Amino acid sequence: MAVVAGVDFGTLSVRVTLVDERKGPLGLATAEYPLHRKREDPDYATQAHADHMDALARAMRGALESADLKGEDVAALAIDTTGSSVVMVGEGMEPLDEYYLWCDHRAKSEAEEITRLAHQEGLEAIHWCGGVYSHEWGFSKLLHWLRHNPEKRDRLVTALEHCDMVAATLTGVTDPSRLKRSICAMGHKWMWNARWGGLPPQDFLSKVDPLFDGIRHKLAGEYATSDVIAGQLTPYWAERLGLKAGIPIPVGAFDAHWDAIGAGCRVGDVVNVVGTSTCIIAMAPDTRPIQGVCGVVPGSVDPRLVGIEAGLSATGDIFEAIARRAGTNVKELSKGLEHYRPGQTGLLRLTWDNGDRTVLVRADLGGITLGWNLLHTAQDELFAAIEGTAFHTRIILERMAQGGVPVERVINAGGIPQHNATLNQVYANVLGRPVLVPNGIPTGLGSSIFASLAAGSYPDLESAQAAICLPFRTFEPDPAAYAVYEQLFRHFKALYFGFGGISGPVELEDVLRDLKRISALS
């Protein structure tokens, strides 16, 4: 058995996990990089490719040191990243600009134009990404960049998702025709599907904007699942990372999709990867398009199954914002939350602080909190926000089930569930079913599993999961709490679809009165 390196690029840092396939995780290290924001433009969020690669080198060497290993002991390397995080490159695959990070929301109008024309033209792809093309996704960001960087347009050779750019850099690919592109990334964010011959037709893209003329050719390459090898580590990057040259690197994917694999996801599971935002991942042997669900893509999670993705645009970011406004941090503000009872605060929180990713797919919405009085505290709001993210998750799981996705087990993965038992219990009580949480940090295990497959250590994904994934802790729902949340969820659902513009007029006269009633009984 071999030692492999799993690389997980998050929003603010990269984590490298070294895993021995018999003994489990041996060592890990993280390295941070800056996120560039503009106070005058809250939709702006970028990062530099050079910062990412420098951080990867630091984290890899730190992980080797923490595990007391030599680089020559590492047999394979696999990479997952955030998405859709897009970089435009010129000749030699040199970046022309910084990444449009996943949380960059500048491309709202571009997304609306793509969605509108897709429905007018009867484009099949639009139905497989929930009926709405998002401002968070690749074509929207590429078009925004083309419109706002006229001096760089002629130098554009191609655009890449972060996971594909890192793999290309490490394997020395400088010719776009030699690229291997992630079906996970391109299927969920760029409307790629073998079902209709790959990307949307060029004539459709050119109708969106003539700036897209020829763009389908520029997005050339081999589109592949993560059981395919992207290439081998170059001598230059081997030296920088402290590894040996020539080790295999598989085609990458998005962090949430591989986090689901690392959390032990199988058919019938829904994995909530709860971090700064929430990605909700499921798999099925086959399924149909689901209105409002971000993507239904064959091979995007398990190469042999259909991957389904949904999510919340902000989760941990909301908790952080509440704590920041209170002049503290989430850890301090969370002390005592375990004593809160369902509905105790009298607050009902719609967690649209960063818009709605699923099922409304609307960036123009804002957070709403109902029921304030003069004695409410920031801690009350934090608890209501946890309840709100749980209610929103239930909306999504109900939509997925209606679309034929089997929902038998709920797994809370990502960083936050490891440190917030209150959140896990609230989710169990709101969903009315057990919530499983990996007993340890699962981040990076998904990339380690695909690195193990690349190293040839296991015959299939299930075998690798059985050896590498962690056991679960279980949070059982409390029947009395579930009964309270059933009452609150009725109001949440009505407000969600009412303010979301789906259900038409909503009767509001009983909401505040009922919040007070439930609070008094708690």
XYZ file of C-alpha atoms in Angstrom, residues 67 159 183-184 211 224 356 385 417 466:
10
model
C 4.039 13.138 9.018
C -10.675 29.741 -19.669
C -16.558 16.638 -16.116
C -17.497 17.511 -12.531
C -18.000 38.051 -27.884
C -12.969 13.271 -18.308
C -30.273 31.957 -3.030
C -29.604 31.534 11.538
C -20.203 20.135 11.704
C -14.099 1.353 2.931
